[in-house]
Coordinates of C-alpha atoms and ligand atoms in Angstrom, one line a residue:
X1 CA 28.0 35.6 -60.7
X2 CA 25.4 32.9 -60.3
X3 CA 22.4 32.5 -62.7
X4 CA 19.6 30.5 -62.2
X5 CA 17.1 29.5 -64.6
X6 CA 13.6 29.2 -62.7
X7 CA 10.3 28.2 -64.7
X8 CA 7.2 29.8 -63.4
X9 CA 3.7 27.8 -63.5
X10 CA 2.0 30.5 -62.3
X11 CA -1.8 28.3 -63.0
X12 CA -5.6 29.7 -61.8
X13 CA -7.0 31.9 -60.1
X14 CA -5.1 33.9 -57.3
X15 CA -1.9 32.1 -58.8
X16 CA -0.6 34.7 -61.2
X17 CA -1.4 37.3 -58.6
X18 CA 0.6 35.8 -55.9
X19 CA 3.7 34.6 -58.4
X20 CA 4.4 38.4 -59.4
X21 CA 4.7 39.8 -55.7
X22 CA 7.3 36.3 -55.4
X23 CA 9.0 36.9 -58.4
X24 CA 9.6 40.7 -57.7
X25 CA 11.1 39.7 -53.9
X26 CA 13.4 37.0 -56.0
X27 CA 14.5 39.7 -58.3
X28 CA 15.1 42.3 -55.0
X29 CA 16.5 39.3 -53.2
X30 CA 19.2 38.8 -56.3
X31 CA 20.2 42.7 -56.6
X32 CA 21.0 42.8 -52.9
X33 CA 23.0 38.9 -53.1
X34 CA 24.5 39.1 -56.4
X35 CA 22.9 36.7 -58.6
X36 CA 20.6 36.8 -61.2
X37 CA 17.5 35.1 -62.1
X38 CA 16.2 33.9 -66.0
X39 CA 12.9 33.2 -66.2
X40 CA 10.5 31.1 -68.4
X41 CA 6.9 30.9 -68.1
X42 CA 4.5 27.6 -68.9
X43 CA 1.3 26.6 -68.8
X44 CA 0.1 24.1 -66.0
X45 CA -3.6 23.3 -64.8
X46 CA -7.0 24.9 -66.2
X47 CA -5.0 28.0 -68.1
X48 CA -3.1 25.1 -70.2
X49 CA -6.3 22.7 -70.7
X50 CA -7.8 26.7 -72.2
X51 CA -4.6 26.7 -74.1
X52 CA -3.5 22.8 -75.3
X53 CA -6.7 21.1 -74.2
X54 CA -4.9 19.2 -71.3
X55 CA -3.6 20.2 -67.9
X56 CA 0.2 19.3 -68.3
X57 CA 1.7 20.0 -71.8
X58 CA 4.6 17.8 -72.8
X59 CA 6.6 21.6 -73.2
X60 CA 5.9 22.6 -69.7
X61 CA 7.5 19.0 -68.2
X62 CA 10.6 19.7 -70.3
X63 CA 10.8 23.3 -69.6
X64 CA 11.1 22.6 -65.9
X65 CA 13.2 19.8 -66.6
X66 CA 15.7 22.1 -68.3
X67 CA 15.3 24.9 -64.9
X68 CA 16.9 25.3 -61.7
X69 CA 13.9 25.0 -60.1
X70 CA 10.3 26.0 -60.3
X71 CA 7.8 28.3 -58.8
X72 CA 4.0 27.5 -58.5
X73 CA 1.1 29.4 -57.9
X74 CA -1.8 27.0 -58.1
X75 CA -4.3 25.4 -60.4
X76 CA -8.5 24.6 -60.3
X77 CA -11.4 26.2 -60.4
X78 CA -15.0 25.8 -60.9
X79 CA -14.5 26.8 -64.7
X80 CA -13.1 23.3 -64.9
X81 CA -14.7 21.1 -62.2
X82 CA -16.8 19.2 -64.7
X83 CA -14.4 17.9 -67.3
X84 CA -14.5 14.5 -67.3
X85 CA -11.7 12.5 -64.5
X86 CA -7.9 13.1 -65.3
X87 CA -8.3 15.8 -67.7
X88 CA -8.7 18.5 -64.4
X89 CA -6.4 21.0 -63.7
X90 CA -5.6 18.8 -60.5
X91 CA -4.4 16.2 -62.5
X92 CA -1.9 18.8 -64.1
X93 CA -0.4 18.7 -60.6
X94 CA -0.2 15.8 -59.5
X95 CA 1.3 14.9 -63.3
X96 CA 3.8 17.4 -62.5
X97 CA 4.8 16.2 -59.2
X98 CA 5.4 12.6 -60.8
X99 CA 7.7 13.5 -63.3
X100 CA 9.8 15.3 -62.1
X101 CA 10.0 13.0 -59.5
X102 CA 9.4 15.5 -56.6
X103 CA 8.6 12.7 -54.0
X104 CA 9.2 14.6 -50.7
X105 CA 7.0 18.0 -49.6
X106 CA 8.2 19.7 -46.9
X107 CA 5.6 21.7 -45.5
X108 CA 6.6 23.9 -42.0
X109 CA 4.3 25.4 -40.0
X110 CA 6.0 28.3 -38.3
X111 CA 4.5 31.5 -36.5
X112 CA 6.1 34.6 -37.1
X113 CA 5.8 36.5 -33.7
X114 CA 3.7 39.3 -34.5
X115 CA 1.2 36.6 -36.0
X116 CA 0.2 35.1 -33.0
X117 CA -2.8 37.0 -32.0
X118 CA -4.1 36.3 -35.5
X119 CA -4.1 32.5 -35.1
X120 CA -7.5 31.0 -33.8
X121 CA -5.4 29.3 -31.5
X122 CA -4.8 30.5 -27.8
X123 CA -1.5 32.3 -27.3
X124 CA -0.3 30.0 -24.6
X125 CA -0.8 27.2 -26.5
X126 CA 0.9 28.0 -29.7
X127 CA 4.1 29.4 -27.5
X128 CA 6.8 31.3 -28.9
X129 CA 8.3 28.9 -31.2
X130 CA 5.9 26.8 -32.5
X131 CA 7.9 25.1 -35.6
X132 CA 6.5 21.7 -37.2
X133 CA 8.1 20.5 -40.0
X134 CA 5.5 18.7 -42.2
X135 CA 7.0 15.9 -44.7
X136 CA 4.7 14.7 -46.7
X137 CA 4.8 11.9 -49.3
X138 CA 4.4 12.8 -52.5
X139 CA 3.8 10.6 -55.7
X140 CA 2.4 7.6 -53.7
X141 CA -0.4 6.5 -51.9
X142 CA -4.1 6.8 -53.0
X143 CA -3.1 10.2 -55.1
X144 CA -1.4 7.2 -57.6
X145 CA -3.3 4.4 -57.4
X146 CA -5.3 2.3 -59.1
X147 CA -8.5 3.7 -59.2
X148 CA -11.3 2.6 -61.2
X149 CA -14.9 3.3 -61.7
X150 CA -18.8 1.5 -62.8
X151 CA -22.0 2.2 -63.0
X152 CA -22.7 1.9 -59.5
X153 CA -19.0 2.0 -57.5
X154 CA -15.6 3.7 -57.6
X155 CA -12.9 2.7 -55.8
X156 CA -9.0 4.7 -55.3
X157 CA -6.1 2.7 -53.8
X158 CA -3.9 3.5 -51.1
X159 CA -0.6 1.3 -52.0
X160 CA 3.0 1.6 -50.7
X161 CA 5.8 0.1 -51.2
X162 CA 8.6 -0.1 -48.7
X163 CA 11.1 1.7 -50.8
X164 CA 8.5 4.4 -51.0
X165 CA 8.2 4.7 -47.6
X166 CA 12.0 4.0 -46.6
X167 CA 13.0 7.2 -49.2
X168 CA 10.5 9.1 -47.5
X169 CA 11.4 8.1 -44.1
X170 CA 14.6 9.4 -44.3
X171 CA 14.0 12.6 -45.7
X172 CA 12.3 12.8 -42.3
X173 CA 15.0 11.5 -40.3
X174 CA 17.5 13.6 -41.8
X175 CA 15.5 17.0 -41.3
X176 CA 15.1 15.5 -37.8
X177 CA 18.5 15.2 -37.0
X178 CA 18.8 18.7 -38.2
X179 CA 16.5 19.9 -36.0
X180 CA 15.2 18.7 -32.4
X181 CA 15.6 14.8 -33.3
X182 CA 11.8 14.3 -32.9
X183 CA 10.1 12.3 -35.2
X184 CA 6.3 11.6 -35.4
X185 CA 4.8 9.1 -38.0
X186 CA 1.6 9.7 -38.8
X187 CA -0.7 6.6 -40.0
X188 CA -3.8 4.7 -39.9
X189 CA -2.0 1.3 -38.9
X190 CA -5.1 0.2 -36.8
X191 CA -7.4 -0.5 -40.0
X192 CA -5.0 -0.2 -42.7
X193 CA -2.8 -2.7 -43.9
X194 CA -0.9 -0.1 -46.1
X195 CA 0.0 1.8 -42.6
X196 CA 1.0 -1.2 -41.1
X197 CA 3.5 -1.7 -43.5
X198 CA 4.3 2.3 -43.3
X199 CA 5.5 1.8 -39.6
X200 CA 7.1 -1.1 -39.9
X201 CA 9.3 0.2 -42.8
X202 CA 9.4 3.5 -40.4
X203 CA 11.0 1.5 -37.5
X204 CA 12.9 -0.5 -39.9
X205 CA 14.7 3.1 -40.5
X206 CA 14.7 4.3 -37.0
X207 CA 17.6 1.9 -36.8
X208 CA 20.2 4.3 -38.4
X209 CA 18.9 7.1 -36.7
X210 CA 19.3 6.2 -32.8
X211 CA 19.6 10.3 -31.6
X212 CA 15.9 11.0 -32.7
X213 CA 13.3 9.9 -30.7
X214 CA 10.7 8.2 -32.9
X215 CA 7.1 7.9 -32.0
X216 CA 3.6 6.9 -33.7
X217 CA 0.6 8.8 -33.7
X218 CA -3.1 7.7 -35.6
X219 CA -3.9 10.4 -38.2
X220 CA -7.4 10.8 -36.3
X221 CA -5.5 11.7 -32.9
X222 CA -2.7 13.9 -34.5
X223 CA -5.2 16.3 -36.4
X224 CA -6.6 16.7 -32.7
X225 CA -3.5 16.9 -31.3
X226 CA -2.4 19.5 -33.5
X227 CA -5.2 21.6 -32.0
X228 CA -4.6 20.7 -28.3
X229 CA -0.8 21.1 -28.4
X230 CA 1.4 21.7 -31.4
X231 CA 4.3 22.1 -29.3
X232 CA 5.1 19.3 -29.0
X233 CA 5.4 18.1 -32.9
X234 CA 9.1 18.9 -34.7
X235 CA 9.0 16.5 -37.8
X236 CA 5.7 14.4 -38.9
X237 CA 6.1 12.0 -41.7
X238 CA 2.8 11.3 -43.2
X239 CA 1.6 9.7 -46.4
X240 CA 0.5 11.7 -49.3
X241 CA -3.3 12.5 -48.3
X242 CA -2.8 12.4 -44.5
X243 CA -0.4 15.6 -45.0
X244 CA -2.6 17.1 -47.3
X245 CA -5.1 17.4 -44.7
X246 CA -3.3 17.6 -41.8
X247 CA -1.0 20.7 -43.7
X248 CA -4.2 22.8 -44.5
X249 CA -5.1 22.2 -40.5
X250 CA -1.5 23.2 -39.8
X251 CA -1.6 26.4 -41.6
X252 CA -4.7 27.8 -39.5
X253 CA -2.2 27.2 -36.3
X254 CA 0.2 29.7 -38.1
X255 CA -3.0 31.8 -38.9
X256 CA -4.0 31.6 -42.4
X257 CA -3.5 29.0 -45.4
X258 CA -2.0 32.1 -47.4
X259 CA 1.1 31.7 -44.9
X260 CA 1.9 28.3 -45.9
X261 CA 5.1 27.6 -47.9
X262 CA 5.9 24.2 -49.4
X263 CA 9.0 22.4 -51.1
X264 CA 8.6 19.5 -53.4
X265 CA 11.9 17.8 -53.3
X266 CA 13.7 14.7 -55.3
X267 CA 16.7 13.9 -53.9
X268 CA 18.3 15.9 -57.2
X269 CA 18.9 19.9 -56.9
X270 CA 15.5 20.8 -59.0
X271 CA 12.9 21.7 -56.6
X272 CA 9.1 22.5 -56.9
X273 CA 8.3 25.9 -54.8
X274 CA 4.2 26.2 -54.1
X275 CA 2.1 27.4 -51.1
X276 CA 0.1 24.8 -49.7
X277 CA -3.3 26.5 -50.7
X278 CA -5.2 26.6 -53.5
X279 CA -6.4 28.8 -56.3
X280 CA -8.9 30.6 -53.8
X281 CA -11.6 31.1 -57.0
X282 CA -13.9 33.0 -54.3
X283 CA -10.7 36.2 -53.5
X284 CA -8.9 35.6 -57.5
X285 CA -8.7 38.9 -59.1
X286 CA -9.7 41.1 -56.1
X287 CA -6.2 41.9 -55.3
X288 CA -6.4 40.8 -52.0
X289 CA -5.3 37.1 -51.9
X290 CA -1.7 37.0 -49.1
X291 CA 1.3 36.5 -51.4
X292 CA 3.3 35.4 -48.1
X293 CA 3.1 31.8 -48.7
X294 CA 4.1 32.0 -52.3
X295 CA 7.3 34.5 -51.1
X296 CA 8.5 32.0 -48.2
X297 CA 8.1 29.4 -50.5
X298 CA 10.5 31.2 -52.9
X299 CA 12.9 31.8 -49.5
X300 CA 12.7 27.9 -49.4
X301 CA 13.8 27.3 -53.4
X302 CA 16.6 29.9 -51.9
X303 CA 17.5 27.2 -49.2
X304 CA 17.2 23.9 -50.6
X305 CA 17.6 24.5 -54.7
X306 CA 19.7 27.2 -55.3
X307 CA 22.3 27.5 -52.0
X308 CA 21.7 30.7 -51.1
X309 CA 20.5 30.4 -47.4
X310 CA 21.5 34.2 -46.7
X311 CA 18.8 34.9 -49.1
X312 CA 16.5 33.2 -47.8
X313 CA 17.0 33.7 -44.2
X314 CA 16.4 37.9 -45.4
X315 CA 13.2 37.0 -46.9
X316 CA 12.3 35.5 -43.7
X317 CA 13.2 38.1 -41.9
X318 CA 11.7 41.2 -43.7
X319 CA 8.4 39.1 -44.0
X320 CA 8.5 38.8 -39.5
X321 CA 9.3 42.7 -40.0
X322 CA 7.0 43.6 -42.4
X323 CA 3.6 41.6 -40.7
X324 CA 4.1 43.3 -37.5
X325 CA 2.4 46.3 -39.1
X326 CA 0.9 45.3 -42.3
X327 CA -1.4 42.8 -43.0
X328 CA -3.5 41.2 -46.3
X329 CA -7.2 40.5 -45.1
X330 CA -6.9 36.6 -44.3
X331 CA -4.6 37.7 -41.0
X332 CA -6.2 41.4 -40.8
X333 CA -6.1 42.7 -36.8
X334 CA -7.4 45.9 -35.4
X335 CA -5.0 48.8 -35.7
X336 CA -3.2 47.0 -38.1
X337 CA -2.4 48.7 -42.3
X338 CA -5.0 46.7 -44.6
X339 CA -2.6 45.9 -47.7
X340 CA -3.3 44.2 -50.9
X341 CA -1.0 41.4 -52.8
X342 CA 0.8 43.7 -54.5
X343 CA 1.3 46.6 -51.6
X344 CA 2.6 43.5 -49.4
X345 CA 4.7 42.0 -52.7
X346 CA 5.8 45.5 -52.2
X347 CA 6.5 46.4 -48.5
X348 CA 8.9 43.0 -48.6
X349 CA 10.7 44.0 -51.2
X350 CA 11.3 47.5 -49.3
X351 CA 12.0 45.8 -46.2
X352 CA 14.7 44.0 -47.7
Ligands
NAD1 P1 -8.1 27.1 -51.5 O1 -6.9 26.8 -50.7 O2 -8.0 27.6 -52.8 O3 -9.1 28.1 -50.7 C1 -9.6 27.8 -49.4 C2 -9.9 29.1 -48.7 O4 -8.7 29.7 -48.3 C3 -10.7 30.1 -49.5 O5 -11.6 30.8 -48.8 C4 -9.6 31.0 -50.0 O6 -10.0 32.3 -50.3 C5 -8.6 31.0 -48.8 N1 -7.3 31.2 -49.3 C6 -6.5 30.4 -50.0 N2 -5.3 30.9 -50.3 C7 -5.3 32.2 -49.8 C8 -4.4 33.3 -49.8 N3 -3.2 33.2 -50.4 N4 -4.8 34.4 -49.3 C9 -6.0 34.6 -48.7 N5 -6.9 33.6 -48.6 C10 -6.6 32.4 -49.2 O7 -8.9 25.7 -51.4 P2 -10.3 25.2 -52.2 O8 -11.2 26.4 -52.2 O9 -10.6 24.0 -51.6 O10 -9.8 24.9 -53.7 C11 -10.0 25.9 -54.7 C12 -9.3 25.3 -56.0 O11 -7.9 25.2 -55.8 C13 -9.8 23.9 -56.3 O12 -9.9 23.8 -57.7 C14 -8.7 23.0 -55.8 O13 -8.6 21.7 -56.4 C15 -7.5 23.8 -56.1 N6 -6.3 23.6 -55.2 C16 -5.1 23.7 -55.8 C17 -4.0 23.5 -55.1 C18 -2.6 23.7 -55.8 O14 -2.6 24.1 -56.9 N7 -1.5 23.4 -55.1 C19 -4.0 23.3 -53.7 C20 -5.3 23.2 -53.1 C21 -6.4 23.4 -53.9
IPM2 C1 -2.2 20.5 -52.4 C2 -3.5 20.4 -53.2 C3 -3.4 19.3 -54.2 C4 -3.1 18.0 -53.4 C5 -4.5 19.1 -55.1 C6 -4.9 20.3 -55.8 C7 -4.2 18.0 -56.2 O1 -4.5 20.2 -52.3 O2 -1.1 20.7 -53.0 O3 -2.2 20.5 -51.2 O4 -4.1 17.4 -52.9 O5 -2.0 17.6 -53.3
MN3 MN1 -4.0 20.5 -50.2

């Protein structure tokens, strides 16, 4: 029987909230597939600067090193918004992200039928199978540059290089050609130089890809393009801080942030498992923060890290089962039960 040794970083705020109802649908999830799950707990973000003094302990690198793969809740908080530049809880994160050289983060948007009256967006323009597939760099860009501060100025960098962008590229390409063979690059390639060399290195790449149709978008157009008709995005490629943005915009398409799973990938097995959003200090310790990102983001670890796609694909479904009757407050309708993390941690695990 398969074992799998997964590492939980569960962080701030909602994050150990929202880890326990994912962990319990693992553990349901490996009963009903035959597998079993070890896990290991470390400290990452403002829980381990409380603990160690800084944000990514040497243990909690090597203790993920040594996993299958890892689960995330999310780091930050106000409690720690003033210590002083790269000793945040952020910096944990991105830390993280760097060594274990998790350079690719999928992010999909996808709206689970009963969902769509929830989304601010109209119904006929969300459609029945809105899908995007956001890949978004991960350890480049202005999140790794230089950066550099004086009395009077600061400054970040946005730097690529073209192997950055090539590696990433094709992580794109690939999902693409698994998909509808639609690519969109997303840049900023009329002002900055770094996006110029982002498309070039994109076209460059197109070559060994001739079945998916390739096309550019500016950042500032695709965020409103998103809005006016997200039909007609399969895979965006973006660099590390457009898809930050442009994920969290995403998400609200799809109806809340708390349905928003993410991958971090390296081109290795070991995977990084988080929701897009963050700690939500203003809902952490109410109960009633939606553990659904958290959960499809372990039906993702099911997918890409551990090959176990019947797994996943039953999360999936029991979560598309269970929302058209329950929901958390974040995607609330009339008529609908109002459930807390845990009672929806719960009615997944039931469902499956
Ligand atoms: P946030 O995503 O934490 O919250 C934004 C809004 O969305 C809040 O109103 C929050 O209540 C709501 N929200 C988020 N997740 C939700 C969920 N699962 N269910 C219901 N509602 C949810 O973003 P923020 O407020 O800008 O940031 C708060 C802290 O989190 C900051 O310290 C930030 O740096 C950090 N952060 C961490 C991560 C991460 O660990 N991956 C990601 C984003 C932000
Ligand atoms: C995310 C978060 C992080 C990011 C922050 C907390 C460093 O917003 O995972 O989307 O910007 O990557
Ligand atoms: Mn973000």
């Amino acid at each position: 029987m398969a074992n799998y040794k997964i590492t939980l970083l569960k962080g701030d705020g909602i994050g150990p909230e929202i880890v326990n109802q994912a962990v319990k649908v693992l553990d349901k999830a490996a009963d009903k597939f035959g597998f079993t799950v070890e896990y290991d707990e470390a400290l990452l973000g403002g829980c381990a600067i409380d603990a160690t003094g800084v944000p990514l302990p040497e243990e909690t690198i090597a203790k993920c090193k040594a996993s299958d793969s890892v689960i995330l809740g999310a780091v930050g908080g106000p409690k720690w918004d003033n210590q002083p530049g790269n000793n945040r809880p952020e910096a944990g994160l991105l830390g993280i992200r760097g060594a274990l050289g998790l350079f690719a983060n999928l992010r999909p948007s996808v709206i689970f039928g009963p969902l769509k009256s929830a989304s601010p967006i109209k119904d006929e323009i969300i459609g029945d199978d809105m899908d995007i597939m956001i890949v978004r760099e991960l350890t480049g860009g202005i999140y790794f540059g230089e950066r550099g501060r004086e009395e009077d100025a600061a400054w970040d960098t946005e730097k690529y290089s073209v192997a950055e962008v090539e590696r990433i590229a094709r992580v794109a390409f690939d999902l693409a050609m698994k998909r509808n063979k639609k690519l969109t690059s997303v840049d900023k390639a009329n002002v900055l130089e770094s996006s110029r060399l982002w498309r070039q290195t994109v076209v460059n790449v197109a070559k060994d890809y001739p079945e998916v149709e390739l096309n550019h978008m500016y950042v500032d157009n695709c965020a409103m393009q998103l809005v006016r008709n997200p039909k007609q995005f399969d895979v965006i490629v973006t660099s590390n801080i457009f898809g930050d943005i442009l994920s969290d915009e995403a998400s609200m398409i799809a109806g809340s942030i708390g349905m928003l799973a993410s991958a971090s990938l390296s081109g290795g097995k070991l995977g990084l498992y988080e929701p897009i959003h963050g700690s939500a200090p203003d809902i952490a310790g109410k109960g009633i923060a939606n553990p659904l990102a958290t959960i499809l983001s372990v039906a993702m670890m099911l997918r890409y890290s551990l090959a176990q796609p019947e797994a996943a694909q039953a999360i999936e479904t029991a979560v598309a089962k269970v929302l058209e009757t329950n929901r958390t407050p974040d995607i609330y309708e009339e008529g609908m039960n109002k459930v807390s993390c845990e009672q929806m941690g719960d009615l997944v695990c039931a469902q499956l």
